[in-house]
Amino acid sequence: AQSVTQPDIHITVSEGASLELRCNYSYGATPYLFWYVQSPGQGLQLLLKYFSGDTLVQGIKGFEAEFKRSQSSFNLRKPSVHWSDAAEYFCAVGARYSGAGSYQLTFGKGTKLSVIP
Amino acid sequence: GAVVSQHPSRVICKSGTSVKIECRSLDFQATTMFWYRQFPKKSLMLMATSNEGSKATYEQGVEKDKFLINHASLTLSTLTVTSAHPEDSSFYICSARIDSSSVEQYFGPGTRLTVT
């Protein structure tokens, strides 16, 4: 079965500093990978996704992520963090539920980002 | 495009009563909708998958008689929490998928349920 690990529960960075949120996945086939952001009391907003092709994907709000098959990773990066980026970030892998079944998303436990002014 | 709404955004109900949460795809038809539950400071846990016109498929450990799911049309799925208990208090999020071959889901804004 597929799984997603986000090793960092909580990260604090200063505004203007660079950011990298880690995500490792376990899945036997080519994964479909997603990063979502959730503000308190809100639903999930898609930041970016990787299906195939260029392993460096660009998303909204200046975020990017790099798929590294050899490391089973899909880390999220931003060169300069803004105070409004403070939120919970979830990595997810889309995989077939079983055999030829339909796709489901499996989420990591999330990383809470705090930004110091 | 691909907007999903939920109603209500917040609901408070008394223990023992039932509460219904609606999930609507506003600008597309969704063959499949998903219901997730999110505990405080926790990740999203898939509760069930509902396909239009058929019975929902529940994940292991989710009580199907307690969490009734109806997907009567291609734009509406409902989750009814029956005989609610305080431990049912949680954040419920729905998502929708355009077709069965698609992996991408579009998420609603969530519903905060508090059972007193």
PDB file of C-alpha atoms in Angstrom:
ATOM      1  CA  ALA A   1       0.000   0.000   0.000  1.00  0.00           C
ATOM      2  CA  GLN A   2       1.111   3.524  -0.637  1.00  0.00           C
ATOM      3  CA  SER A   3       2.251   5.856   2.141  1.00  0.00           C
ATOM      4  CA  VAL A   4       3.478   9.405   2.532  1.00  0.00           C
ATOM      5  CA  THR A   5       5.909  10.651   5.154  1.00  0.00           C
ATOM      6  CA  GLN A   6       6.404  14.258   6.077  1.00  0.00           C
ATOM      7  CA  PRO A   7       9.256  14.106   8.587  1.00  0.00           C
ATOM      8  CA  ASP A   8       8.857  17.631   9.917  1.00  0.00           C
ATOM      9  CA  ILE A   9       5.811  18.296  12.065  1.00  0.00           C
ATOM     10  CA  HIS A  10       6.530  21.982  12.566  1.00  0.00           C
ATOM     11  CA  ILE A  11       8.954  24.331  10.866  1.00  0.00           C
ATOM     12  CA  THR A  12       9.613  27.965  11.734  1.00  0.00           C
ATOM     13  CA  VAL A  13      11.347  30.301   9.317  1.00  0.00           C
ATOM     14  CA  SER A  14      11.941  34.010   9.169  1.00  0.00           C
ATOM     15  CA  GLU A  15      10.144  36.062   6.586  1.00  0.00           C
ATOM     16  CA  GLY A  16      12.292  36.345   3.485  1.00  0.00           C
ATOM     17  CA  ALA A  17      14.182  33.141   4.214  1.00  0.00           C
ATOM     18  CA  SER A  18      14.086  30.136   1.930  1.00  0.00           C
ATOM     19  CA  LEU A  19      11.904  27.129   2.691  1.00  0.00           C
ATOM     20  CA  GLU A  20      12.045  23.441   1.988  1.00  0.00           C
ATOM     21  CA  LEU A  21       9.360  21.038   3.198  1.00  0.00           C
ATOM     22  CA  ARG A  22      10.185  17.376   2.915  1.00  0.00           C
ATOM     23  CA  CYS A  23       7.984  14.630   1.557  1.00  0.00           C
ATOM     24  CA  ASN A  24       8.839  10.987   1.000  1.00  0.00           C
ATOM     25  CA  TYR A  25       6.467   8.483  -0.510  1.00  0.00           C
ATOM     26  CA  SER A  26       6.205   4.762  -0.859  1.00  0.00           C
ATOM     27  CA  TYR A  27       4.476   3.409  -3.928  1.00  0.00           C
ATOM     28  CA  GLY A  28       5.289   0.569  -6.283  1.00  0.00           C
ATOM     29  CA  ALA A  29       4.512   2.345  -9.528  1.00  0.00           C
ATOM     30  CA  THR A  30       4.919   5.828 -10.933  1.00  0.00           C
ATOM     31  CA  PRO A  31       3.246   8.112  -8.449  1.00  0.00           C
ATOM     32  CA  TYR A  32       1.030  11.073  -8.948  1.00  0.00           C
ATOM     33  CA  LEU A  33       2.175  13.633  -6.380  1.00  0.00           C
ATOM     34  CA  PHE A  34       0.505  16.671  -4.917  1.00  0.00           C
ATOM     35  CA  TRP A  35       1.175  19.458  -2.462  1.00  0.00           C
ATOM     36  CA  TYR A  36      -1.758  21.176  -0.762  1.00  0.00           C
ATOM     37  CA  VAL A  37      -1.902  24.084   1.651  1.00  0.00           C
ATOM     38  CA  GLN A  38      -4.517  24.518   4.361  1.00  0.00           C
ATOM     39  CA  SER A  39      -5.108  27.666   6.348  1.00  0.00           C
ATOM     40  CA  PRO A  40      -6.788  27.297   9.758  1.00  0.00           C
ATOM     41  CA  GLY A  41     -10.422  26.259   9.442  1.00  0.00           C
ATOM     42  CA  GLN A  42     -10.199  26.100   5.681  1.00  0.00           C
ATOM     43  CA  GLY A  43     -10.204  23.413   3.038  1.00  0.00           C
ATOM     44  CA  LEU A  44      -7.279  22.336   0.894  1.00  0.00           C
ATOM     45  CA  GLN A  45      -5.796  24.452  -1.863  1.00  0.00           C
ATOM     46  CA  LEU A  46      -3.696  22.758  -4.510  1.00  0.00           C
ATOM     47  CA  LEU A  47      -0.227  24.267  -4.758  1.00  0.00           C
ATOM     48  CA  LEU A  48       1.189  22.020  -7.441  1.00  0.00           C
ATOM     49  CA  LYS A  49       1.158  18.509  -8.832  1.00  0.00           C
ATOM     50  CA  TYR A  50       3.431  16.105 -10.628  1.00  0.00           C
ATOM     51  CA  PHE A  51       2.104  13.567 -13.083  1.00  0.00           C
ATOM     52  CA  SER A  52       4.966  13.076 -15.529  1.00  0.00           C
ATOM     53  CA  GLY A  53       7.575  14.944 -17.538  1.00  0.00           C
ATOM     54  CA  ASP A  54       9.807  17.634 -16.104  1.00  0.00           C
ATOM     55  CA  THR A  55      10.662  16.658 -12.554  1.00  0.00           C
ATOM     56  CA  LEU A  56      10.754  20.263 -11.389  1.00  0.00           C
ATOM     57  CA  VAL A  57       7.225  21.603 -11.222  1.00  0.00           C
ATOM     58  CA  GLN A  58       6.114  25.135 -10.623  1.00  0.00           C
ATOM     59  CA  GLY A  59       3.055  25.969  -8.627  1.00  0.00           C
ATOM     60  CA  ILE A  60       1.088  28.893  -7.359  1.00  0.00           C
ATOM     61  CA  LYS A  61       2.320  31.479  -4.875  1.00  0.00           C
ATOM     62  CA  GLY A  62       5.938  31.021  -5.953  1.00  0.00           C
ATOM     63  CA  PHE A  63       6.229  27.419  -4.806  1.00  0.00           C
ATOM     64  CA  GLU A  64       8.050  24.684  -6.655  1.00  0.00           C
ATOM     65  CA  ALA A  65       8.695  21.012  -6.023  1.00  0.00           C
ATOM     66  CA  GLU A  66      11.153  18.503  -7.381  1.00  0.00           C
ATOM     67  CA  PHE A  67      10.370  14.848  -7.954  1.00  0.00           C
ATOM     68  CA  LYS A  68      13.348  12.613  -7.280  1.00  0.00           C
ATOM     69  CA  ARG A  69      12.539   9.021  -8.095  1.00  0.00           C
ATOM     70  CA  SER A  70      15.826   7.674  -6.697  1.00  0.00           C
ATOM     71  CA  GLN A  71      15.040   9.204  -3.307  1.00  0.00           C
ATOM     72  CA  SER A  72      11.262   8.691  -3.446  1.00  0.00           C
ATOM     73  CA  SER A  73      10.924  12.341  -2.588  1.00  0.00           C
ATOM     74  CA  PHE A  74       8.858  15.306  -3.650  1.00  0.00           C
ATOM     75  CA  ASN A  75      10.121  18.233  -1.609  1.00  0.00           C
ATOM     76  CA  LEU A  76       8.417  21.599  -1.703  1.00  0.00           C
ATOM     77  CA  ARG A  77      10.504  24.763  -1.928  1.00  0.00           C
ATOM     78  CA  LYS A  78      10.100  28.497  -1.924  1.00  0.00           C
ATOM     79  CA  PRO A  79      13.032  30.901  -2.253  1.00  0.00           C
ATOM     80  CA  SER A  80      11.562  33.653  -0.072  1.00  0.00           C
ATOM     81  CA  VAL A  81       8.799  33.044   2.425  1.00  0.00           C
ATOM     82  CA  HIS A  82       6.079  35.600   3.109  1.00  0.00           C
ATOM     83  CA  TRP A  83       4.171  35.914   6.378  1.00  0.00           C
ATOM     84  CA  SER A  84       1.017  34.857   4.526  1.00  0.00           C
ATOM     85  CA  ASP A  85       2.597  31.468   3.798  1.00  0.00           C
ATOM     86  CA  ALA A  86       2.070  30.430   7.413  1.00  0.00           C
ATOM     87  CA  ALA A  87      -0.259  27.421   7.173  1.00  0.00           C
ATOM     88  CA  GLU A  88      -0.353  23.622   7.195  1.00  0.00           C
ATOM     89  CA  TYR A  89       1.134  21.876   4.180  1.00  0.00           C
ATOM     90  CA  PHE A  90       0.156  18.405   3.056  1.00  0.00           C
ATOM     91  CA  CYS A  91       1.886  16.143   0.597  1.00  0.00           C
ATOM     92  CA  ALA A  92      -0.254  13.492  -1.082  1.00  0.00           C
ATOM     93  CA  VAL A  93       0.214  10.597  -3.449  1.00  0.00           C
ATOM     94  CA  GLY A  94      -2.473   9.454  -5.856  1.00  0.00           C
ATOM     95  CA  ALA A  95      -2.559   5.754  -6.453  1.00  0.00           C
ATOM     96  CA  ARG A  96      -4.958   3.078  -7.514  1.00  0.00           C
ATOM     97  CA  TYR A  97      -6.870   1.745  -4.554  1.00  0.00           C
ATOM     98  CA  SER A  98      -6.347  -1.860  -5.604  1.00  0.00           C
ATOM     99  CA  GLY A  99      -5.412  -3.482  -8.867  1.00  0.00           C
ATOM    100  CA  ALA A 100      -7.400  -1.781 -11.582  1.00  0.00           C
ATOM    101  CA  GLY A 101      -9.480   0.204  -9.138  1.00  0.00           C
ATOM    102  CA  SER A 102      -9.907   3.939  -9.230  1.00  0.00           C
ATOM    103  CA  TYR A 103      -7.435   6.413  -7.798  1.00  0.00           C
ATOM    104  CA  GLN A 104      -7.389   7.567  -4.218  1.00  0.00           C
ATOM    105  CA  LEU A 105      -5.244  10.128  -2.448  1.00  0.00           C
ATOM    106  CA  THR A 106      -3.110   9.241   0.541  1.00  0.00           C
ATOM    107  CA  PHE A 107      -1.967  12.197   2.621  1.00  0.00           C
ATOM    108  CA  GLY A 108       1.021  12.773   4.812  1.00  0.00           C
ATOM    109  CA  LYS A 109       0.479  14.004   8.339  1.00  0.00           C
ATOM    110  CA  GLY A 110       1.269  17.552   7.377  1.00  0.00           C
ATOM    111  CA  THR A 111       3.899  20.148   8.231  1.00  0.00           C
ATOM    112  CA  LYS A 112       2.897  23.291  10.054  1.00  0.00           C
ATOM    113  CA  LEU A 113       4.804  26.337   8.852  1.00  0.00           C
ATOM    114  CA  SER A 114       5.233  29.325  11.127  1.00  0.00           C
ATOM    115  CA  VAL A 115       6.762  32.530   9.802  1.00  0.00           C
ATOM    116  CA  ILE A 116       8.602  34.982  12.030  1.00  0.00           C
ATOM    117  CA  PRO A 117       8.204  38.598  10.906  1.00  0.00           C
TER     118      PRO A 117
ATOM    119  CA  GLY B   1     -13.266  26.090 -12.731  1.00  0.00           C
ATOM    120  CA  ALA B   2     -13.671  22.906 -10.675  1.00  0.00           C
ATOM    121  CA  VAL B   3     -15.219  24.518  -7.625  1.00  0.00           C
ATOM    122  CA  VAL B   4     -16.627  22.444  -4.795  1.00  0.00           C
ATOM    123  CA  SER B   5     -18.790  23.918  -2.074  1.00  0.00           C
ATOM    124  CA  GLN B   6     -19.913  22.575   1.287  1.00  0.00           C
ATOM    125  CA  HIS B   7     -22.831  23.562   3.421  1.00  0.00           C
ATOM    126  CA  PRO B   8     -22.927  24.409   6.206  1.00  0.00           C
ATOM    127  CA  SER B   9     -19.440  25.665   6.958  1.00  0.00           C
ATOM    128  CA  ARG B  10     -20.074  25.298  10.681  1.00  0.00           C
ATOM    129  CA  VAL B  11     -22.732  23.426  12.598  1.00  0.00           C
ATOM    130  CA  ILE B  12     -23.390  22.825  16.253  1.00  0.00           C
ATOM    131  CA  CYS B  13     -25.800  20.085  17.226  1.00  0.00           C
ATOM    132  CA  LYS B  14     -26.875  18.349  20.388  1.00  0.00           C
ATOM    133  CA  SER B  15     -25.821  14.850  21.239  1.00  0.00           C
ATOM    134  CA  GLY B  16     -28.246  12.288  19.843  1.00  0.00           C
ATOM    135  CA  THR B  17     -29.448  14.373  16.931  1.00  0.00           C
ATOM    136  CA  SER B  18     -28.548  13.960  13.262  1.00  0.00           C
ATOM    137  CA  VAL B  19     -26.876  16.487  11.046  1.00  0.00           C
ATOM    138  CA  LYS B  20     -26.556  16.625   7.269  1.00  0.00           C
ATOM    139  CA  ILE B  21     -23.617  18.092   5.366  1.00  0.00           C
ATOM    140  CA  GLU B  22     -23.898  18.855   1.665  1.00  0.00           C
ATOM    141  CA  CYS B  23     -21.122  18.746  -0.895  1.00  0.00           C
ATOM    142  CA  ARG B  24     -21.743  20.267  -4.316  1.00  0.00           C
ATOM    143  CA  SER B  25     -19.672  20.495  -7.456  1.00  0.00           C
ATOM    144  CA  LEU B  26     -20.596  23.902  -8.829  1.00  0.00           C
ATOM    145  CA  ASP B  27     -19.225  23.933 -12.342  1.00  0.00           C
ATOM    146  CA  PHE B  28     -18.675  20.314 -13.242  1.00  0.00           C
ATOM    147  CA  GLN B  29     -20.308  16.942 -12.904  1.00  0.00           C
ATOM    148  CA  ALA B  30     -18.635  14.659 -10.423  1.00  0.00           C
ATOM    149  CA  THR B  31     -18.962  10.945 -10.936  1.00  0.00           C
ATOM    150  CA  THR B  32     -17.178  10.347  -7.654  1.00  0.00           C
ATOM    151  CA  MET B  33     -17.097  12.270  -4.413  1.00  0.00           C
ATOM    152  CA  PHE B  34     -14.999  11.563  -1.356  1.00  0.00           C
ATOM    153  CA  TRP B  35     -15.568  12.314   2.296  1.00  0.00           C
ATOM    154  CA  TYR B  36     -12.647  12.924   4.624  1.00  0.00           C
ATOM    155  CA  ARG B  37     -12.421  13.550   8.317  1.00  0.00           C
ATOM    156  CA  GLN B  38      -9.677  15.641   9.836  1.00  0.00           C
ATOM    157  CA  PHE B  39      -8.924  15.511  13.540  1.00  0.00           C
ATOM    158  CA  PRO B  40      -7.198  18.480  15.190  1.00  0.00           C
ATOM    159  CA  LYS B  41      -3.563  18.737  14.144  1.00  0.00           C
ATOM    160  CA  LYS B  42      -3.949  15.569  12.113  1.00  0.00           C
ATOM    161  CA  SER B  43      -4.018  14.581   8.492  1.00  0.00           C
ATOM    162  CA  LEU B  44      -7.051  13.814   6.375  1.00  0.00           C
ATOM    163  CA  MET B  45      -8.571  10.399   6.832  1.00  0.00           C
ATOM    164  CA  LEU B  46     -10.650   9.042   3.987  1.00  0.00           C
ATOM    165  CA  MET B  47     -14.033   7.941   5.295  1.00  0.00           C
ATOM    166  CA  ALA B  48     -15.816   6.848   2.163  1.00  0.00           C
ATOM    167  CA  THR B  49     -16.023   7.068  -1.581  1.00  0.00           C
ATOM    168  CA  SER B  50     -19.393   7.713  -3.175  1.00  0.00           C
ATOM    169  CA  ASN B  51     -20.283   7.159  -6.770  1.00  0.00           C
ATOM    170  CA  GLU B  52     -23.368   8.713  -8.274  1.00  0.00           C
ATOM    171  CA  GLY B  53     -26.298   6.343  -8.189  1.00  0.00           C
ATOM    172  CA  SER B  54     -24.640   3.597  -6.191  1.00  0.00           C
ATOM    173  CA  LYS B  55     -23.847   2.773  -2.599  1.00  0.00           C
ATOM    174  CA  ALA B  56     -20.862   4.379  -0.989  1.00  0.00           C
ATOM    175  CA  THR B  57     -17.720   2.407  -0.266  1.00  0.00           C
ATOM    176  CA  TYR B  58     -16.612   2.896   3.317  1.00  0.00           C
ATOM    177  CA  GLU B  59     -13.077   2.631   4.604  1.00  0.00           C
ATOM    178  CA  GLN B  60     -12.256   0.114   7.266  1.00  0.00           C
ATOM    179  CA  GLY B  61     -13.346   1.249  10.696  1.00  0.00           C
ATOM    180  CA  VAL B  62     -15.926   3.758   9.486  1.00  0.00           C
ATOM    181  CA  GLU B  63     -19.452   2.952  10.650  1.00  0.00           C
ATOM    182  CA  LYS B  64     -21.685   3.029   7.606  1.00  0.00           C
ATOM    183  CA  ASP B  65     -24.849   3.177   9.712  1.00  0.00           C
ATOM    184  CA  LYS B  66     -23.567   6.208  11.537  1.00  0.00           C
ATOM    185  CA  PHE B  67     -22.191   8.110   8.575  1.00  0.00           C
ATOM    186  CA  LEU B  68     -24.819   7.889   5.864  1.00  0.00           C
ATOM    187  CA  ILE B  69     -23.693   8.987   2.431  1.00  0.00           C
ATOM    188  CA  ASN B  70     -25.981   9.711  -0.471  1.00  0.00           C
ATOM    189  CA  HIS B  71     -24.830  10.682  -3.944  1.00  0.00           C
ATOM    190  CA  ALA B  72     -28.134  11.210  -5.686  1.00  0.00           C
ATOM    191  CA  SER B  73     -26.926  13.402  -8.526  1.00  0.00           C
ATOM    192  CA  LEU B  74     -23.743  14.222 -10.400  1.00  0.00           C
ATOM    193  CA  THR B  75     -23.382  17.463  -8.482  1.00  0.00           C
ATOM    194  CA  LEU B  76     -24.497  16.621  -4.954  1.00  0.00           C
ATOM    195  CA  SER B  77     -23.373  14.253  -2.240  1.00  0.00           C
ATOM    196  CA  THR B  78     -24.570  14.378   1.348  1.00  0.00           C
ATOM    197  CA  LEU B  79     -23.066  13.062   4.562  1.00  0.00           C
ATOM    198  CA  THR B  80     -25.476  12.554   7.440  1.00  0.00           C
ATOM    199  CA  VAL B  81     -24.029  11.986  10.871  1.00  0.00           C
ATOM    200  CA  THR B  82     -26.701  10.068  12.757  1.00  0.00           C
ATOM    201  CA  SER B  83     -27.150  10.031  16.516  1.00  0.00           C
ATOM    202  CA  ALA B  84     -24.210  12.359  16.880  1.00  0.00           C
ATOM    203  CA  HIS B  85     -21.882  12.092  19.861  1.00  0.00           C
ATOM    204  CA  PRO B  86     -19.290  14.583  21.074  1.00  0.00           C
ATOM    205  CA  GLU B  87     -16.546  12.330  19.670  1.00  0.00           C
ATOM    206  CA  ASP B  88     -17.998  12.922  16.209  1.00  0.00           C
ATOM    207  CA  SER B  89     -16.943  16.546  16.509  1.00  0.00           C
ATOM    208  CA  SER B  90     -14.441  17.119  13.744  1.00  0.00           C
ATOM    209  CA  PHE B  91     -13.681  18.886  10.486  1.00  0.00           C
ATOM    210  CA  TYR B  92     -15.285  17.128   7.538  1.00  0.00           C
ATOM    211  CA  ILE B  93     -14.000  17.774   4.039  1.00  0.00           C
ATOM    212  CA  CYS B  94     -15.437  16.537   0.778  1.00  0.00           C
ATOM    213  CA  SER B  95     -13.803  16.336  -2.602  1.00  0.00           C
ATOM    214  CA  ALA B  96     -14.982  15.570  -6.095  1.00  0.00           C
ATOM    215  CA  ARG B  97     -13.497  13.919  -9.135  1.00  0.00           C
ATOM    216  CA  ILE B  98     -14.578  14.560 -12.696  1.00  0.00           C
ATOM    217  CA  ASP B  99     -14.241  11.060 -14.055  1.00  0.00           C
ATOM    218  CA  SER B 100     -13.221   7.621 -12.908  1.00  0.00           C
ATOM    219  CA  SER B 101      -9.890   7.687 -14.728  1.00  0.00           C
ATOM    220  CA  SER B 102      -8.801  10.932 -13.113  1.00  0.00           C
ATOM    221  CA  VAL B 103      -6.511  11.005 -10.096  1.00  0.00           C
ATOM    222  CA  GLU B 104      -7.030  14.672  -9.247  1.00  0.00           C
ATOM    223  CA  GLN B 105      -9.627  15.674  -6.668  1.00  0.00           C
ATOM    224  CA  TYR B 106     -11.112  19.104  -6.044  1.00  0.00           C
ATOM    225  CA  PHE B 107     -11.707  19.906  -2.405  1.00  0.00           C
ATOM    226  CA  GLY B 108     -14.485  21.711  -0.649  1.00  0.00           C
ATOM    227  CA  PRO B 109     -13.839  24.270   2.107  1.00  0.00           C
ATOM    228  CA  GLY B 110     -14.813  21.886   4.886  1.00  0.00           C
ATOM    229  CA  THR B 111     -17.488  21.762   7.576  1.00  0.00           C
ATOM    230  CA  ARG B 112     -16.732  22.146  11.267  1.00  0.00           C
ATOM    231  CA  LEU B 113     -19.082  19.937  13.283  1.00  0.00           C
ATOM    232  CA  THR B 114     -19.373  20.426  17.012  1.00  0.00           C
ATOM    233  CA  VAL B 115     -21.562  18.071  19.009  1.00  0.00           C
ATOM    234  CA  THR B 116     -22.500  19.302  22.467  1.00  0.00           C
TER     235      THR B 116
END
